[in-house]
């Protein structure tokens, strides 16, 4: 069994990114907008800012209070859309109740939508011609690629159908010529389907939900989940201890998919800069 080391792969890609940014005349810029004081969101935003600093990407964080109005937030997006220093805009979700995430995402210039959440960018992903790759699924594809795993012709099962992970994940696997099945909470006989996967990707948000009996011998198992177990320890959606005995490759949590998401965001910020500068 091989453990896919997302931390090491992510560090290698960030090294490549830093080298590329160092060669650029002007620096790409990322604006991160956070509304309210959700502690988990604050940690994510801090990590994104630090990743930019470490790779030479300009970054600014806009911290708005929880009582910010929709109009104020939209006005900030308009300002960032027009700001030449800013190549990419990311609004940290979830937004406090009362604010419309859909309207805010739709307001971001599609050329600056580095999370690839807007209808235009989702449409491009669906057409098999993505402008920006969705960050977490792109991170998974990169982990597979850099581990020498080919997707073409493989039976790929994605558990979870969210707009952020499951659905775009399935599209990227399909684009890579995988045969893709998407499962969700209404799927019947889930274990029978997961047990047929050559590549099993799990993104459901249920601690240690996938157990060894649900996985084929030699399967490649990618765990996107981030949960707390009964001892408040970070863990994935896969029961790592038992499943790792059957899998040929497996990602740990932490240290698997997690570090890749921000790395792919950095790549998208560079892509956005190039798009806006006709490169
Ligand atoms: P959502 O809650 O938006 O979606 C969960 C999906 O899992 C839904 O499609 C749901 O089905 C499905 N599901 C829930 N329970 C079951 C079940 N018992 N059997 C089968 N399917 C089930 O979550 P996200 O996609 O946003 O996130 C999933 C996990 O990934 C979370 O742990 C999250 O923290 C983590 N995550 C990690 C990231 C990273 O960078 N590593 C980034 C983003 C998320 P239905 O649609 O029917 O309700």
Short mmCIF file of C-alpha atoms and ligand atoms in Angstrom, two decimals:
data_model
loop_
_atom_site.label_atom_id
_atom_site.label_comp_id
_atom_site.label_asym_id
_atom_site.label_seq_id
_atom_site.Cartn_x
_atom_site.Cartn_y
_atom_site.Cartn_z
CA UNK A 1 0.00 0.00 0.00
CA UNK A 2 1.23 3.47 -0.90
CA UNK A 3 0.30 6.55 1.06
CA UNK A 4 -0.12 9.55 -1.23
CA UNK A 5 1.73 12.37 0.49
CA UNK A 6 -0.33 15.45 -0.33
CA UNK A 7 1.87 17.66 1.80
CA UNK A 8 5.02 16.77 -0.14
CA UNK A 9 3.30 16.97 -3.55
CA UNK A 10 1.76 20.30 -2.61
CA UNK A 11 5.15 21.65 -1.45
CA UNK A 12 6.72 20.60 -4.76
CA UNK A 13 4.01 22.38 -6.79
CA UNK A 14 4.28 25.51 -4.61
CA UNK A 15 8.01 25.50 -5.38
CA UNK A 16 7.18 25.44 -9.10
CA UNK A 17 4.65 28.25 -8.60
CA UNK A 18 7.16 30.41 -6.68
CA UNK A 19 9.72 29.92 -9.47
CA UNK A 20 7.17 30.93 -12.10
CA UNK A 21 6.01 34.02 -10.16
CA UNK A 22 9.63 35.09 -9.64
CA UNK A 23 10.00 35.25 -13.45
CA UNK A 24 6.91 37.42 -13.96
CA UNK A 25 7.30 41.20 -14.47
CA UNK A 26 4.20 41.98 -12.46
CA UNK A 27 2.83 39.86 -9.63
CA UNK A 28 -0.56 38.16 -9.84
CA UNK A 29 -2.85 39.30 -7.01
CA UNK A 30 -5.51 37.51 -4.98
CA UNK A 31 -8.23 39.26 -2.96
CA UNK A 32 -9.89 37.17 -0.29
CA UNK A 33 -13.13 38.44 1.21
CA UNK A 34 -14.39 37.14 4.54
CA UNK A 35 -17.61 38.25 6.20
CA UNK A 36 -18.23 37.60 9.92
CA UNK A 37 -16.14 35.69 12.44
CA UNK A 38 -16.53 31.99 11.67
CA UNK A 39 -13.35 30.53 13.25
CA UNK A 40 -12.85 27.79 10.61
CA UNK A 41 -13.23 30.35 7.78
CA UNK A 42 -10.68 32.61 9.47
CA UNK A 43 -8.13 29.78 9.53
CA UNK A 44 -8.73 29.02 5.81
CA UNK A 45 -8.35 32.70 4.91
CA UNK A 46 -5.13 33.02 6.93
CA UNK A 47 -3.72 29.92 5.20
CA UNK A 48 -4.60 31.28 1.75
CA UNK A 49 -2.94 34.63 2.54
CA UNK A 50 0.19 32.90 3.83
CA UNK A 51 0.38 30.60 0.79
CA UNK A 52 0.34 33.70 -1.44
CA UNK A 53 3.06 35.38 0.59
CA UNK A 54 5.22 32.23 0.45
CA UNK A 55 4.99 31.99 -3.34
CA UNK A 56 5.35 35.71 -4.14
CA UNK A 57 1.71 36.27 -5.12
CA UNK A 58 0.30 39.63 -3.98
CA UNK A 59 -2.61 39.12 -1.62
CA UNK A 60 -5.06 41.25 0.30
CA UNK A 61 -7.66 40.15 2.81
CA UNK A 62 -10.90 42.09 3.22
CA UNK A 63 -12.46 41.34 6.60
CA UNK A 64 -16.04 42.57 6.83
CA UNK A 65 -18.25 42.51 9.91
CA UNK A 66 -21.16 40.06 10.18
CA UNK A 67 -23.68 42.91 9.79
CA UNK A 68 -22.38 43.86 6.32
CA UNK A 69 -25.24 44.38 3.88
CA UNK A 70 -25.60 42.70 0.49
CA UNK A 71 -25.14 46.12 -1.18
CA UNK A 72 -21.89 46.78 0.68
CA UNK A 73 -20.54 43.37 -0.25
CA UNK A 74 -21.51 43.78 -3.91
CA UNK A 75 -19.88 47.23 -3.94
CA UNK A 76 -16.63 45.66 -2.72
CA UNK A 77 -16.81 42.98 -5.44
CA UNK A 78 -17.32 45.74 -8.05
CA UNK A 79 -14.28 47.58 -6.73
CA UNK A 80 -12.13 44.42 -6.83
CA UNK A 81 -13.41 43.56 -10.34
CA UNK A 82 -12.08 46.94 -11.49
CA UNK A 83 -8.78 46.77 -9.56
CA UNK A 84 -5.83 45.98 -11.83
CA UNK A 85 -3.69 44.67 -8.97
CA UNK A 86 -6.28 41.95 -8.35
CA UNK A 87 -6.21 38.95 -10.70
CA UNK A 88 -8.44 36.67 -8.64
CA UNK A 89 -11.28 37.20 -6.16
CA UNK A 90 -12.33 34.62 -3.62
CA UNK A 91 -15.26 35.08 -1.28
CA UNK A 92 -14.91 32.70 1.65
CA UNK A 93 -18.11 30.67 2.10
CA UNK A 94 -20.41 30.23 3.91
CA UNK A 95 -21.61 33.82 4.18
CA UNK A 96 -23.64 34.85 7.25
CA UNK A 97 -27.40 34.31 7.01
CA UNK A 98 -29.22 37.01 5.09
CA UNK A 99 -26.54 37.42 2.43
CA UNK A 100 -27.03 35.79 -0.98
CA UNK A 101 -24.02 33.66 -1.93
CA UNK A 102 -25.42 33.12 -5.42
CA UNK A 103 -25.71 36.83 -6.10
CA UNK A 104 -22.22 37.54 -4.77
CA UNK A 105 -20.63 34.75 -6.84
CA UNK A 106 -22.49 35.91 -9.95
CA UNK A 107 -21.11 39.43 -9.43
CA UNK A 108 -17.44 38.32 -9.59
CA UNK A 109 -15.94 38.90 -13.04
CA UNK A 110 -15.74 35.34 -14.50
CA UNK A 111 -12.12 36.08 -15.46
CA UNK A 112 -11.37 36.65 -11.75
CA UNK A 113 -13.49 33.76 -10.42
CA UNK A 114 -10.55 31.63 -9.20
CA UNK A 115 -12.82 29.28 -7.22
CA UNK A 116 -14.63 28.44 -10.50
CA UNK A 117 -18.02 28.71 -8.77
CA UNK A 118 -19.84 31.04 -11.18
CA UNK A 119 -22.36 29.66 -13.66
CA UNK A 120 -20.09 30.57 -16.57
CA UNK A 121 -17.10 28.72 -15.16
CA UNK A 122 -19.19 25.75 -14.03
CA UNK A 123 -20.60 25.66 -17.57
CA UNK A 124 -17.10 25.52 -19.04
CA UNK A 125 -16.23 22.64 -16.70
CA UNK A 126 -19.39 20.84 -17.81
CA UNK A 127 -18.47 21.41 -21.47
CA UNK A 128 -15.14 19.72 -20.80
CA UNK A 129 -13.33 22.97 -21.56
CA UNK A 130 -12.58 24.50 -18.16
CA UNK A 131 -11.12 28.02 -17.84
CA UNK A 132 -10.38 27.62 -14.14
CA UNK A 133 -10.16 24.15 -12.64
CA UNK A 134 -12.24 23.73 -9.48
CA UNK A 135 -9.63 23.77 -6.69
CA UNK A 136 -10.32 20.64 -4.62
CA UNK A 137 -11.12 18.32 -7.58
CA UNK A 138 -8.10 19.71 -9.46
CA UNK A 139 -6.00 18.93 -6.40
CA UNK A 140 -7.23 15.34 -6.49
CA UNK A 141 -6.38 15.02 -10.21
CA UNK A 142 -2.90 16.36 -9.54
CA UNK A 143 -2.37 13.87 -6.70
CA UNK A 144 -3.35 11.03 -9.06
CA UNK A 145 -1.13 12.33 -11.86
CA UNK A 146 1.93 12.86 -9.68
CA UNK A 147 1.46 9.39 -8.16
CA UNK A 148 1.59 7.89 -11.67
CA UNK A 149 -2.05 6.78 -11.59
CA UNK A 150 -3.86 6.76 -14.92
CA UNK A 151 -7.60 7.47 -14.91
CA UNK A 152 -8.32 6.46 -18.52
CA UNK A 153 -10.72 3.52 -18.70
CA UNK A 154 -10.85 3.07 -14.92
CA UNK A 155 -14.01 2.57 -12.96
CA UNK A 156 -14.22 5.77 -10.89
CA UNK A 157 -16.78 6.13 -8.11
CA UNK A 158 -17.36 9.55 -6.54
CA UNK A 159 -19.33 9.56 -3.29
CA UNK A 160 -20.87 13.02 -2.77
CA UNK A 161 -22.49 15.35 -5.32
CA UNK A 162 -21.89 18.86 -3.94
CA UNK A 163 -21.26 21.73 -6.33
CA UNK A 164 -17.89 22.34 -4.67
CA UNK A 165 -16.47 18.82 -4.73
CA UNK A 166 -18.51 15.83 -5.96
CA UNK A 167 -20.02 17.19 -9.18
CA UNK A 168 -16.94 18.94 -10.59
CA UNK A 169 -14.81 15.97 -9.45
CA UNK A 170 -16.93 13.69 -11.63
CA UNK A 171 -16.50 16.06 -14.60
CA UNK A 172 -12.71 16.10 -14.32
CA UNK A 173 -12.57 12.29 -14.09
CA UNK A 174 -14.84 12.05 -17.13
CA UNK A 175 -12.61 14.48 -19.03
CA UNK A 176 -9.68 12.20 -18.15
CA UNK A 177 -11.60 9.28 -19.74
CA UNK A 178 -12.67 7.59 -16.52
CA UNK A 179 -15.96 5.69 -16.37
CA UNK A 180 -17.70 7.64 -13.65
CA UNK A 181 -20.45 6.81 -11.16
CA UNK A 182 -21.73 9.47 -8.74
CA UNK A 183 -23.26 8.36 -5.44
CA UNK A 184 -25.10 10.41 -2.80
CA UNK A 185 -27.28 10.04 0.26
CA UNK A 186 -30.16 8.48 -1.70
CA UNK A 187 -27.98 5.88 -3.47
CA UNK A 188 -29.13 2.31 -2.89
CA UNK A 189 -26.58 -0.40 -2.10
CA UNK A 190 -23.74 2.09 -1.79
CA UNK A 191 -21.28 -0.56 -0.58
CA UNK A 192 -21.85 -2.68 -3.70
CA UNK A 193 -21.03 0.28 -5.93
CA UNK A 194 -18.00 1.49 -3.99
CA UNK A 195 -16.63 -2.07 -3.91
CA UNK A 196 -16.45 -2.04 -7.73
CA UNK A 197 -14.34 1.13 -7.90
CA UNK A 198 -10.80 1.11 -9.24
CA UNK A 199 -10.60 4.72 -8.04
CA UNK A 200 -12.83 5.68 -5.13
CA UNK A 201 -13.18 9.37 -4.23
CA UNK A 202 -15.12 10.20 -1.11
CA UNK A 203 -16.46 13.67 -0.23
CA UNK A 204 -19.41 13.36 2.12
CA UNK A 205 -18.42 14.86 5.49
CA UNK A 206 -19.05 11.74 7.62
CA UNK A 207 -16.17 10.62 9.86
CA UNK A 208 -14.69 7.20 8.89
CA UNK A 209 -17.86 6.30 6.95
CA UNK A 210 -16.14 4.17 4.28
CA UNK A 211 -15.00 0.91 5.84
CA UNK A 212 -12.83 -1.90 4.45
CA UNK A 213 -15.82 -4.04 3.39
CA UNK A 214 -16.89 -1.25 1.01
CA UNK A 215 -13.56 -1.19 -0.87
CA UNK A 216 -12.05 -3.56 -3.44
CA UNK A 217 -8.62 -5.11 -2.94
CA UNK A 218 -6.07 -2.88 -4.64
CA UNK A 219 -8.39 0.11 -5.03
CA UNK A 220 -7.07 3.67 -5.14
CA UNK A 221 -8.82 5.60 -2.37
CA UNK A 222 -8.90 9.40 -2.21
CA UNK A 223 -10.41 10.91 0.92
CA UNK A 224 -11.61 14.51 0.60
CA UNK A 225 -13.48 14.57 3.93
CA UNK A 226 -12.44 16.73 6.85
CA UNK A 227 -14.14 15.77 10.07
CA UNK A 228 -13.50 15.48 13.79
CA UNK A 229 -13.62 12.00 15.31
CA UNK A 230 -14.90 11.05 18.77
CA UNK A 231 -11.62 12.33 20.29
CA UNK A 232 -11.89 15.61 18.37
CA UNK A 233 -9.01 14.51 16.13
CA UNK A 234 -9.06 15.52 12.46
CA UNK A 235 -10.10 12.56 10.28
CA UNK A 236 -11.48 11.83 6.84
CA UNK A 237 -14.58 10.13 5.45
CA UNK A 238 -12.58 6.90 5.10
CA UNK A 239 -11.64 4.60 7.97
CA UNK A 240 -7.94 4.87 7.17
CA UNK A 241 -6.70 2.07 9.47
CA UNK A 242 -8.84 -0.68 7.95
CA UNK A 243 -9.09 0.59 4.36
CA UNK A 244 -5.33 1.16 4.02
CA UNK A 245 -4.86 -2.61 4.42
CA UNK A 246 -6.81 -3.22 1.19
CA UNK A 247 -6.03 -0.16 -0.91
CA UNK A 248 -3.09 0.06 -3.32
CA UNK A 249 -2.95 3.84 -2.84
CA UNK A 250 -4.65 5.97 -0.20
CA UNK A 251 -4.59 9.60 0.93
CA UNK A 252 -4.33 10.34 4.66
CA UNK A 253 -6.28 13.03 6.52
CA UNK A 254 -4.64 15.35 7.37
CA UNK A 255 -1.88 15.55 4.77
CA UNK A 256 -3.70 14.26 1.69
CA UNK A 257 -6.15 16.32 -0.37
CA UNK A 258 -6.28 19.22 2.13
CA UNK A 259 -2.94 20.88 1.26
CA UNK A 260 -3.70 20.64 -2.48
CA UNK A 261 -6.80 22.85 -2.50
CA UNK A 262 -4.95 26.08 -1.73
CA UNK A 263 -2.14 25.12 -4.10
CA UNK A 264 -4.65 24.85 -6.95
CA UNK A 265 -6.06 28.25 -5.93
CA UNK A 266 -2.58 29.73 -6.40
CA UNK A 267 -2.37 28.13 -9.86
CA UNK A 268 -5.75 29.63 -10.76
CA UNK A 269 -4.60 33.07 -9.61
CA UNK A 270 -1.64 32.88 -12.02
CA UNK A 271 -3.98 31.65 -14.77
CA UNK A 272 -6.31 34.60 -14.08
CA UNK A 273 -3.42 37.04 -14.32
CA UNK A 274 -2.38 35.57 -17.67
CA UNK A 275 -5.95 35.66 -19.00
CA UNK A 276 -6.28 39.33 -18.10
CA UNK A 277 -2.92 40.19 -19.63
CA UNK A 278 -3.49 38.27 -22.84
CA UNK A 279 -0.70 35.78 -22.11
P1 LIG B 1 -21.73 18.76 1.30
O1 LIG B 1 -22.32 18.61 2.66
O2 LIG B 1 -22.03 19.96 0.48
O3 LIG B 1 -22.09 17.47 0.42
C1 LIG B 1 -22.03 16.19 0.96
C2 LIG B 1 -22.44 15.18 -0.10
O4 LIG B 1 -22.30 13.88 0.47
C3 LIG B 1 -23.88 15.32 -0.56
O5 LIG B 1 -23.94 15.16 -1.95
C4 LIG B 1 -24.60 14.20 0.18
O6 LIG B 1 -25.68 13.64 -0.55
C5 LIG B 1 -23.51 13.16 0.28
N1 LIG B 1 -23.72 12.28 1.43
C6 LIG B 1 -23.93 12.64 2.71
N2 LIG B 1 -24.11 11.55 3.47
C7 LIG B 1 -24.00 10.49 2.65
C8 LIG B 1 -24.12 9.10 2.84
N3 LIG B 1 -24.38 8.58 4.06
N4 LIG B 1 -23.96 8.28 1.78
C9 LIG B 1 -23.72 8.79 0.56
N5 LIG B 1 -23.60 10.11 0.32
C10 LIG B 1 -23.76 10.94 1.35
O7 LIG B 1 -20.15 18.62 1.53
P2 LIG B 1 -18.89 19.07 0.63
O8 LIG B 1 -18.91 18.39 -0.68
O9 LIG B 1 -18.73 20.55 0.68
O10 LIG B 1 -17.71 18.46 1.51
C11 LIG B 1 -17.59 17.06 1.72
C12 LIG B 1 -16.44 16.82 2.69
O11 LIG B 1 -15.24 17.29 2.10
C13 LIG B 1 -16.55 17.55 4.01
O12 LIG B 1 -15.97 16.76 5.04
C14 LIG B 1 -15.71 18.80 3.81
O13 LIG B 1 -15.20 19.30 5.03
C15 LIG B 1 -14.62 18.25 2.93
N6 LIG B 1 -13.97 19.25 2.09
C16 LIG B 1 -12.62 19.22 2.03
C17 LIG B 1 -11.93 20.10 1.23
C18 LIG B 1 -10.46 20.01 1.20
O14 LIG B 1 -9.80 20.95 0.78
N7 LIG B 1 -9.87 18.89 1.59
C19 LIG B 1 -12.62 21.13 0.44
C20 LIG B 1 -14.06 21.02 0.48
C21 LIG B 1 -14.69 20.11 1.31
P3 LIG B 1 -27.02 14.49 -0.92
O15 LIG B 1 -26.64 15.37 -2.05
O16 LIG B 1 -27.98 13.44 -1.30
O17 LIG B 1 -27.39 15.24 0.33
#
